[in-house]
Amino acid sequence: MSRIYDCADETARKDGIADAASAVRRGELVVLPTDTVYGIGTDAFSPAAVANLLATKGRGRDMPPPVLVGSMRAATALIEDLGNHGRDLMEEFWPGPLTLVCTATPSLSWDLGDTKGTVAVRMPMDPVALELLKEVGPMAVSSANKSGLPAATRMEEALEQLGDEDVAVYLDGGEADSPVASTIVDLTYAVPRVLRSGAISIEQLRAVCGTVIGELRQGRMKPVREDEVAKAGEAAKASRRAASRSEAPAAAGTGGADPAQASGDGASEGTASGSGAAAAGADTEAAPGGDRTTGGGTAAGQDGRTPETGQLPDGDRSEN
């Protein structure tokens, strides 16, 4: 049976944070308020506890939870490389609704799931959350909802979805001040990239970093596999060769006009090239707000891996 504490009452808040801290140290789950939506969290350094968190939400290892910290110092201990702008972003927006995806310190003895060597870190601006985090250290914290359902902005909503069997302690901090989730920024590339738009706008980010690549809108472009791009390219080449053979006399008589253009294959080649850029992670249409970029060499790795780095939230887009 879960224990619930009303953090509006000073005595209950003190008792609740002490109980929640003990529960986290035992590898149990707690629900806590943040400055965005409610979170469900546990000890980030307990693989069994993190596995229990994912199971309670109905998630797999392919969707690892972010890590909340109580100080910038705690965050830097988890991160191997902050990139060119990480510290500036922390100083400007922390504590606050900004999650930074960075390369994790490789020596850490934890297992958050399939992170591909990264960690998503945030310092929330909530007094209850900060007090608990400073007591127990970094916590793996995901939004307090079943995967695919709306994020909880009140403790009662979290309790309704998660129940009172899997969660040891609920800390009730009242209704969330802002139901908007944190902005997620990937710093593992030379140019920061928005993986999810949220409470911090891209204009605010650019005021600190200069160039920031906007979020790729989901659903506006059908993902294209590399094998499809290769087939399209081969088809275009074959068509050009055929056109070249059949129209060779005409080409000679017209000063060597491009047979691909004469046969309309220029459009096919352009489509294949554009698809290749999309498959490589090019941001052809950015996040709301009118941001548009051209090309993906700065944001998408040339090794073919996508910029999501294993840290994107699930379809409910409700990570805090």
mmCIF file of C-alpha atoms in Angstrom:
data_model
loop_
_atom_site.group_PDB
_atom_site.id
_atom_site.type_symbol
_atom_site.label_atom_id
_atom_site.label_comp_id
_atom_site.label_asym_id
_atom_site.label_seq_id
_atom_site.Cartn_x
_atom_site.Cartn_y
_atom_site.Cartn_z
ATOM 1 C CA MET A 1 0.000 0.000 0.000
ATOM 2 C CA SER A 2 1.420 3.390 -1.020
ATOM 3 C CA ARG A 3 2.046 6.135 1.510
ATOM 4 C CA ILE A 4 0.803 9.585 0.476
ATOM 5 C CA TYR A 5 2.113 12.873 1.860
ATOM 6 C CA ASP A 6 0.606 16.316 1.403
ATOM 7 C CA CYS A 7 3.672 18.497 0.886
ATOM 8 C CA ALA A 8 1.648 21.665 1.451
ATOM 9 C CA ASP A 9 1.825 20.771 5.153
ATOM 10 C CA GLU A 10 5.329 21.425 6.479
ATOM 11 C CA THR A 11 5.389 18.446 8.844
ATOM 12 C CA ALA A 12 3.954 16.070 6.244
ATOM 13 C CA ARG A 13 6.433 17.343 3.671
ATOM 14 C CA LYS A 14 9.385 16.692 5.949
ATOM 15 C CA ASP A 15 8.124 13.206 6.792
ATOM 16 C CA GLY A 16 7.313 12.487 3.157
ATOM 17 C CA ILE A 17 10.732 13.439 1.853
ATOM 18 C CA ALA A 18 12.406 11.339 4.562
ATOM 19 C CA ASP A 19 10.183 8.357 3.690
ATOM 20 C CA ALA A 20 10.713 8.836 -0.043
ATOM 21 C CA ALA A 21 14.483 9.045 0.421
ATOM 22 C CA SER A 22 14.487 5.780 2.344
ATOM 23 C CA ALA A 23 12.336 4.153 -0.330
ATOM 24 C CA VAL A 24 14.686 5.284 -3.114
ATOM 25 C CA ARG A 25 17.691 3.912 -1.237
ATOM 26 C CA ARG A 26 15.882 0.565 -1.011
ATOM 27 C CA GLY A 27 15.353 0.599 -4.779
ATOM 28 C CA GLU A 28 11.625 1.333 -4.559
ATOM 29 C CA LEU A 29 9.562 3.696 -6.683
ATOM 30 C CA VAL A 30 8.307 7.115 -5.631
ATOM 31 C CA VAL A 31 6.105 9.681 -7.355
ATOM 32 C CA LEU A 32 7.237 13.270 -6.994
ATOM 33 C CA PRO A 33 6.213 16.689 -8.319
ATOM 34 C CA THR A 34 8.408 18.574 -10.776
ATOM 35 C CA ASP A 35 8.120 21.963 -12.423
ATOM 36 C CA THR A 36 6.473 20.293 -15.452
ATOM 37 C CA VAL A 37 4.475 17.086 -14.901
ATOM 38 C CA TYR A 38 4.650 14.542 -12.080
ATOM 39 C CA GLY A 39 7.446 12.007 -12.272
ATOM 40 C CA ILE A 40 7.955 8.456 -11.131
ATOM 41 C CA GLY A 41 11.500 7.867 -10.001
ATOM 42 C CA THR A 42 13.998 5.599 -8.341
ATOM 43 C CA ASP A 43 17.717 5.154 -7.716
ATOM 44 C CA ALA A 44 19.492 5.722 -11.031
ATOM 45 C CA PHE A 45 22.331 3.418 -9.973
ATOM 46 C CA SER A 46 20.147 0.376 -9.227
ATOM 47 C CA PRO A 47 19.575 -1.643 -12.428
ATOM 48 C CA ALA A 48 16.799 -3.633 -10.744
ATOM 49 C CA ALA A 49 15.051 -0.462 -9.633
ATOM 50 C CA VAL A 50 15.261 1.082 -13.113
ATOM 51 C CA ALA A 51 13.937 -2.137 -14.655
ATOM 52 C CA ASN A 52 11.021 -1.990 -12.198
ATOM 53 C CA LEU A 53 10.344 1.631 -13.188
ATOM 54 C CA LEU A 54 10.198 0.720 -16.881
ATOM 55 C CA ALA A 55 7.977 -2.283 -16.177
ATOM 56 C CA THR A 56 5.586 -0.185 -14.068
ATOM 57 C CA LYS A 57 5.229 2.321 -16.913
ATOM 58 C CA GLY A 58 4.899 -0.434 -19.504
ATOM 59 C CA ARG A 59 8.128 0.382 -21.325
ATOM 60 C CA GLY A 60 11.063 -1.538 -22.700
ATOM 61 C CA ARG A 61 14.803 -0.925 -22.492
ATOM 62 C CA ASP A 62 14.670 0.909 -25.790
ATOM 63 C CA MET A 63 13.097 3.890 -23.977
ATOM 64 C CA PRO A 64 15.444 4.664 -21.069
ATOM 65 C CA PRO A 65 14.390 7.251 -18.495
ATOM 66 C CA PRO A 66 16.009 10.659 -18.045
ATOM 67 C CA VAL A 67 17.995 11.413 -14.898
ATOM 68 C CA LEU A 68 17.065 14.252 -12.544
ATOM 69 C CA VAL A 69 19.748 15.887 -10.425
ATOM 70 C CA GLY A 70 19.753 18.335 -7.544
ATOM 71 C CA SER A 71 22.749 20.399 -8.636
ATOM 72 C CA MET A 72 24.912 21.223 -11.641
ATOM 73 C CA ARG A 73 27.821 19.510 -9.935
ATOM 74 C CA ALA A 74 25.858 16.279 -9.740
ATOM 75 C CA ALA A 75 25.045 16.578 -13.439
ATOM 76 C CA THR A 76 28.632 17.133 -14.558
ATOM 77 C CA ALA A 77 29.685 13.998 -12.681
ATOM 78 C CA LEU A 78 27.394 12.001 -14.976
ATOM 79 C CA ILE A 79 28.496 13.631 -18.219
ATOM 80 C CA GLU A 80 31.714 12.982 -20.099
ATOM 81 C CA ASP A 81 31.319 15.807 -22.604
ATOM 82 C CA LEU A 82 29.071 18.869 -22.305
ATOM 83 C CA GLY A 83 29.934 19.994 -25.810
ATOM 84 C CA ASN A 84 30.427 23.635 -26.667
ATOM 85 C CA HIS A 85 27.219 24.909 -25.106
ATOM 86 C CA GLY A 86 26.231 22.563 -22.284
ATOM 87 C CA ARG A 87 27.482 24.642 -19.385
ATOM 88 C CA ASP A 88 26.030 27.853 -20.826
ATOM 89 C CA LEU A 89 22.622 26.188 -21.198
ATOM 90 C CA MET A 90 22.754 24.862 -17.643
ATOM 91 C CA GLU A 91 23.632 28.261 -16.239
ATOM 92 C CA GLU A 92 20.872 29.964 -18.203
ATOM 93 C CA PHE A 93 17.981 27.505 -17.783
ATOM 94 C CA TRP A 94 18.692 25.344 -14.718
ATOM 95 C CA PRO A 95 16.906 24.676 -12.552
ATOM 96 C CA GLY A 96 14.155 24.562 -15.128
ATOM 97 C CA PRO A 97 12.405 22.669 -17.939
ATOM 98 C CA LEU A 98 15.424 21.860 -20.109
ATOM 99 C CA THR A 99 16.698 18.303 -20.582
ATOM 100 C CA LEU A 100 20.182 17.895 -22.049
ATOM 101 C CA VAL A 101 21.255 14.728 -23.840
ATOM 102 C CA CYS A 102 25.015 14.278 -23.505
ATOM 103 C CA THR A 103 27.642 11.568 -23.714
ATOM 104 C CA ALA A 104 27.601 9.760 -20.378
ATOM 105 C CA THR A 105 30.675 9.166 -18.241
ATOM 106 C CA PRO A 106 31.657 5.626 -19.332
ATOM 107 C CA SER A 107 32.827 4.515 -15.876
ATOM 108 C CA LEU A 108 29.385 4.877 -14.252
ATOM 109 C CA SER A 109 28.026 1.628 -12.818
ATOM 110 C CA TRP A 110 24.428 1.908 -13.919
ATOM 111 C CA ASP A 111 22.031 0.494 -16.490
ATOM 112 C CA LEU A 112 19.302 2.867 -17.644
ATOM 113 C CA GLY A 113 18.502 0.805 -20.720
ATOM 114 C CA ASP A 114 19.622 1.123 -24.321
ATOM 115 C CA THR A 115 21.082 4.615 -24.041
ATOM 116 C CA LYS A 116 23.775 4.224 -26.726
ATOM 117 C CA GLY A 117 26.248 5.766 -24.324
ATOM 118 C CA THR A 118 24.216 8.898 -23.625
ATOM 119 C CA VAL A 119 22.303 10.291 -20.681
ATOM 120 C CA ALA A 120 19.416 12.786 -20.603
ATOM 121 C CA VAL A 121 19.877 15.062 -17.578
ATOM 122 C CA ARG A 122 17.711 17.748 -16.018
ATOM 123 C CA MET A 123 17.603 19.826 -12.847
ATOM 124 C CA PRO A 124 13.947 20.640 -12.079
ATOM 125 C CA MET A 125 12.749 23.876 -10.519
ATOM 126 C CA ASP A 126 10.586 22.349 -7.801
ATOM 127 C CA PRO A 127 11.447 22.630 -4.089
ATOM 128 C CA VAL A 128 10.135 19.168 -3.170
ATOM 129 C CA ALA A 129 11.962 17.478 -6.027
ATOM 130 C CA LEU A 130 15.193 19.351 -5.341
ATOM 131 C CA GLU A 131 15.099 18.528 -1.646
ATOM 132 C CA LEU A 132 14.656 14.835 -2.396
ATOM 133 C CA LEU A 133 17.351 14.837 -5.093
ATOM 134 C CA LYS A 134 19.858 16.529 -2.816
ATOM 135 C CA GLU A 135 19.098 13.874 -0.217
ATOM 136 C CA VAL A 136 19.465 10.789 -2.437
ATOM 137 C CA GLY A 137 21.500 11.923 -5.454
ATOM 138 C CA PRO A 138 20.625 11.366 -9.133
ATOM 139 C CA MET A 139 17.316 9.646 -9.794
ATOM 140 C CA ALA A 140 16.005 7.947 -12.914
ATOM 141 C CA VAL A 141 12.696 9.747 -13.388
ATOM 142 C CA SER A 142 10.076 9.313 -16.076
ATOM 143 C CA SER A 143 6.653 10.907 -16.357
ATOM 144 C CA ALA A 144 4.204 9.442 -13.828
ATOM 145 C CA ASN A 145 1.837 7.750 -16.246
ATOM 146 C CA LYS A 146 1.383 4.490 -18.060
ATOM 147 C CA SER A 147 3.110 4.595 -21.400
ATOM 148 C CA GLY A 148 0.780 6.025 -24.010
ATOM 149 C CA LEU A 149 -1.556 7.734 -21.527
ATOM 150 C CA PRO A 150 -1.617 11.453 -20.620
ATOM 151 C CA ALA A 151 1.035 12.693 -18.219
ATOM 152 C CA ALA A 152 -0.140 13.412 -14.681
ATOM 153 C CA THR A 153 -0.323 17.053 -13.638
ATOM 154 C CA ARG A 154 -1.796 16.159 -10.235
ATOM 155 C CA MET A 155 -0.854 13.460 -7.758
ATOM 156 C CA GLU A 156 -4.350 11.960 -8.002
ATOM 157 C CA GLU A 157 -3.903 11.414 -11.733
ATOM 158 C CA ALA A 158 -0.625 9.589 -11.156
ATOM 159 C CA LEU A 159 -2.230 7.434 -8.468
ATOM 160 C CA GLU A 160 -5.117 6.565 -10.762
ATOM 161 C CA GLN A 161 -2.756 5.332 -13.481
ATOM 162 C CA LEU A 162 0.030 3.737 -11.449
ATOM 163 C CA GLY A 163 -1.948 2.415 -8.486
ATOM 164 C CA ASP A 164 -0.825 1.841 -4.909
ATOM 165 C CA GLU A 165 1.012 -1.462 -5.258
ATOM 166 C CA ASP A 166 4.115 -0.668 -7.289
ATOM 167 C CA VAL A 167 4.762 2.833 -5.906
ATOM 168 C CA ALA A 168 5.993 3.100 -2.312
ATOM 169 C CA VAL A 169 5.512 6.839 -1.740
ATOM 170 C CA TYR A 170 3.482 9.610 -3.379
ATOM 171 C CA LEU A 171 4.598 13.156 -2.679
ATOM 172 C CA ASP A 172 1.673 15.494 -3.365
ATOM 173 C CA GLY A 173 2.949 18.902 -4.409
ATOM 174 C CA GLY A 174 -0.353 20.167 -5.748
ATOM 175 C CA GLU A 175 -1.201 20.772 -9.385
ATOM 176 C CA ALA A 176 1.753 21.277 -11.709
ATOM 177 C CA ASP A 177 2.469 24.929 -12.449
ATOM 178 C CA SER A 178 3.086 24.111 -16.112
ATOM 179 C CA PRO A 179 1.774 21.000 -17.882
ATOM 180 C CA VAL A 180 4.238 21.603 -20.737
ATOM 181 C CA ALA A 181 7.040 19.047 -20.798
ATOM 182 C CA SER A 182 10.689 20.028 -20.803
ATOM 183 C CA THR A 183 12.508 20.832 -24.014
ATOM 184 C CA ILE A 184 15.012 18.119 -24.935
ATOM 185 C CA VAL A 185 18.254 19.198 -26.599
ATOM 186 C CA ASP A 186 20.882 16.813 -27.967
ATOM 187 C CA LEU A 187 24.427 18.033 -27.327
ATOM 188 C CA THR A 188 26.217 14.989 -28.718
ATOM 189 C CA TYR A 189 26.801 16.720 -32.053
ATOM 190 C CA ALA A 190 28.692 19.882 -32.940
ATOM 191 C CA VAL A 191 25.455 21.860 -33.289
ATOM 192 C CA PRO A 192 22.738 21.503 -30.603
ATOM 193 C CA ARG A 193 19.570 19.851 -31.893
ATOM 194 C CA VAL A 194 16.076 19.994 -30.406
ATOM 195 C CA LEU A 195 14.758 16.454 -30.024
ATOM 196 C CA ARG A 196 11.480 17.601 -28.483
ATOM 197 C CA SER A 197 9.969 21.069 -28.314
ATOM 198 C CA GLY A 198 8.775 22.076 -24.871
ATOM 199 C CA ALA A 199 8.736 24.831 -22.297
ATOM 200 C CA ILE A 200 12.007 26.403 -23.506
ATOM 201 C CA SER A 201 11.582 27.816 -27.017
ATOM 202 C CA ILE A 202 14.125 27.461 -29.792
ATOM 203 C CA GLU A 203 14.466 31.265 -29.803
ATOM 204 C CA GLN A 204 15.547 31.149 -26.152
ATOM 205 C CA LEU A 205 18.049 28.417 -26.958
ATOM 206 C CA ARG A 206 19.472 30.350 -29.883
ATOM 207 C CA ALA A 207 19.924 33.412 -27.698
ATOM 208 C CA VAL A 208 22.452 31.311 -25.745
ATOM 209 C CA CYS A 209 23.930 28.979 -28.375
ATOM 210 C CA GLY A 210 23.555 30.810 -31.652
ATOM 211 C CA THR A 211 22.814 28.019 -34.109
ATOM 212 C CA VAL A 212 20.304 25.389 -32.911
ATOM 213 C CA ILE A 213 18.664 22.850 -35.220
ATOM 214 C CA GLY A 214 14.904 22.550 -34.755
ATOM 215 C CA GLU A 215 12.891 19.445 -34.042
ATOM 216 C CA LEU A 216 12.058 17.229 -36.998
ATOM 217 C CA ARG A 217 8.290 17.130 -37.231
ATOM 218 C CA GLN A 218 7.039 13.595 -36.945
ATOM 219 C CA GLY A 219 4.576 12.404 -39.528
ATOM 220 C CA ARG A 220 5.308 15.102 -42.121
ATOM 221 C CA MET A 221 7.775 12.917 -43.975
ATOM 222 C CA LYS A 222 7.680 9.162 -44.382
ATOM 223 C CA PRO A 223 10.926 7.660 -43.079
ATOM 224 C CA VAL A 224 13.045 6.295 -45.907
ATOM 225 C CA ARG A 225 15.322 3.326 -45.443
ATOM 226 C CA GLU A 226 18.830 3.387 -46.859
ATOM 227 C CA ASP A 227 18.103 0.354 -49.060
ATOM 228 C CA GLU A 228 15.160 2.211 -50.591
ATOM 229 C CA VAL A 229 17.402 5.193 -51.322
ATOM 230 C CA ALA A 230 19.955 2.899 -52.977
ATOM 231 C CA LYS A 231 17.257 1.234 -55.127
ATOM 232 C CA ALA A 232 15.905 4.624 -56.198
ATOM 233 C CA GLY A 233 19.390 5.755 -57.139
ATOM 234 C CA GLU A 234 20.067 2.599 -59.189
ATOM 235 C CA ALA A 235 16.717 2.963 -60.945
ATOM 236 C CA ALA A 236 17.540 6.550 -61.858
ATOM 237 C CA LYS A 237 20.941 5.515 -63.231
ATOM 238 C CA ALA A 238 19.437 2.691 -65.283
ATOM 239 C CA SER A 239 16.830 5.043 -66.697
ATOM 240 C CA ARG A 240 19.503 7.559 -67.665
ATOM 241 C CA ARG A 241 21.595 4.879 -69.342
ATOM 242 C CA ALA A 242 18.590 3.683 -71.337
ATOM 243 C CA ALA A 243 17.702 7.231 -72.329
ATOM 244 C CA SER A 244 21.306 7.901 -73.312
ATOM 245 C CA ARG A 245 21.386 4.867 -75.614
ATOM 246 C CA SER A 246 18.038 5.595 -77.263
ATOM 247 C CA GLU A 247 18.615 9.315 -77.718
ATOM 248 C CA ALA A 248 22.328 9.371 -78.540
ATOM 249 C CA PRO A 249 21.801 10.690 -82.123
ATOM 250 C CA ALA A 250 19.443 13.406 -80.904
ATOM 251 C CA ALA A 251 21.922 14.431 -78.219
ATOM 252 C CA ALA A 252 24.653 14.756 -80.811
ATOM 253 C CA GLY A 253 22.432 16.997 -82.882
ATOM 254 C CA THR A 254 21.481 19.294 -80.020
ATOM 255 C CA GLY A 255 24.892 20.110 -78.683
ATOM 256 C CA GLY A 256 25.013 17.313 -76.081
ATOM 257 C CA ALA A 257 21.846 18.037 -74.078
ATOM 258 C CA ASP A 258 21.643 16.016 -70.862
ATOM 259 C CA PRO A 259 19.596 12.872 -71.637
ATOM 260 C CA ALA A 260 18.491 12.610 -68.031
ATOM 261 C CA GLN A 261 16.835 16.003 -68.263
ATOM 262 C CA ALA A 262 15.323 15.125 -71.624
ATOM 263 C CA SER A 263 13.723 12.000 -70.190
ATOM 264 C CA GLY A 264 12.579 13.593 -66.932
ATOM 265 C CA ASP A 265 14.978 11.590 -64.785
ATOM 266 C CA GLY A 266 16.299 14.718 -63.131
ATOM 267 C CA ALA A 267 13.220 14.714 -60.900
ATOM 268 C CA SER A 268 13.760 11.106 -59.922
ATOM 269 C CA GLU A 269 17.366 11.734 -59.009
ATOM 270 C CA GLY A 270 16.394 14.751 -56.955
ATOM 271 C CA THR A 271 13.867 12.697 -55.037
ATOM 272 C CA ALA A 272 16.402 9.994 -54.322
ATOM 273 C CA SER A 273 18.944 12.518 -53.132
ATOM 274 C CA GLY A 274 16.424 14.211 -50.859
ATOM 275 C CA SER A 275 15.363 10.881 -49.430
ATOM 276 C CA GLY A 276 18.966 10.038 -48.716
ATOM 277 C CA ALA A 277 19.339 13.210 -46.711
ATOM 278 C CA ALA A 278 16.226 12.377 -44.738
ATOM 279 C CA ALA A 279 17.462 8.881 -44.032
ATOM 280 C CA ALA A 280 20.736 10.319 -42.797
ATOM 281 C CA GLY A 281 18.898 12.588 -40.367
ATOM 282 C CA ALA A 282 18.561 15.809 -42.355
ATOM 283 C CA ASP A 283 16.117 18.223 -40.801
ATOM 284 C CA THR A 284 14.044 19.243 -43.800
ATOM 285 C CA GLU A 285 11.250 20.772 -41.768
ATOM 286 C CA ALA A 286 11.832 21.991 -38.261
ATOM 287 C CA ALA A 287 9.784 22.466 -35.130
ATOM 288 C CA PRO A 288 6.826 24.842 -34.756
ATOM 289 C CA GLY A 289 7.888 28.440 -34.857
ATOM 290 C CA GLY A 290 9.026 28.557 -38.457
ATOM 291 C CA ASP A 291 12.548 27.223 -37.970
ATOM 292 C CA ARG A 292 13.841 25.549 -41.109
ATOM 293 C CA THR A 293 17.225 24.061 -41.800
ATOM 294 C CA THR A 294 18.977 22.830 -44.912
ATOM 295 C CA GLY A 295 20.918 19.609 -44.817
ATOM 296 C CA GLY A 296 21.764 17.280 -41.991
ATOM 297 C CA GLY A 297 25.544 17.010 -41.934
ATOM 298 C CA THR A 298 25.901 18.943 -38.702
ATOM 299 C CA ALA A 299 23.169 17.220 -36.770
ATOM 300 C CA ALA A 300 23.071 13.687 -38.084
ATOM 301 C CA GLY A 301 26.084 11.467 -37.662
ATOM 302 C CA GLN A 302 27.740 10.311 -40.847
ATOM 303 C CA ASP A 303 27.761 6.788 -39.465
ATOM 304 C CA GLY A 304 24.045 6.606 -40.221
ATOM 305 C CA ARG A 305 22.758 6.629 -36.648
ATOM 306 C CA THR A 306 19.815 8.852 -35.946
ATOM 307 C CA PRO A 307 20.117 11.892 -33.682
ATOM 308 C CA GLU A 308 17.552 10.586 -31.223
ATOM 309 C CA THR A 309 20.286 8.742 -29.287
ATOM 310 C CA GLY A 310 17.904 6.380 -27.553
ATOM 311 C CA GLN A 311 16.647 9.074 -25.196
ATOM 312 C CA LEU A 312 13.483 10.251 -26.884
ATOM 313 C CA PRO A 313 10.265 9.780 -24.937
ATOM 314 C CA ASP A 314 7.554 7.471 -26.144
ATOM 315 C CA GLY A 315 4.591 8.363 -28.298
ATOM 316 C CA ASP A 316 2.788 10.193 -25.514
ATOM 317 C CA ARG A 317 5.623 12.768 -25.610
ATOM 318 C CA SER A 318 5.101 13.267 -21.897
ATOM 319 C CA GLU A 319 8.525 12.954 -20.357
ATOM 320 C CA ASN A 320 9.114 15.598 -17.755
#
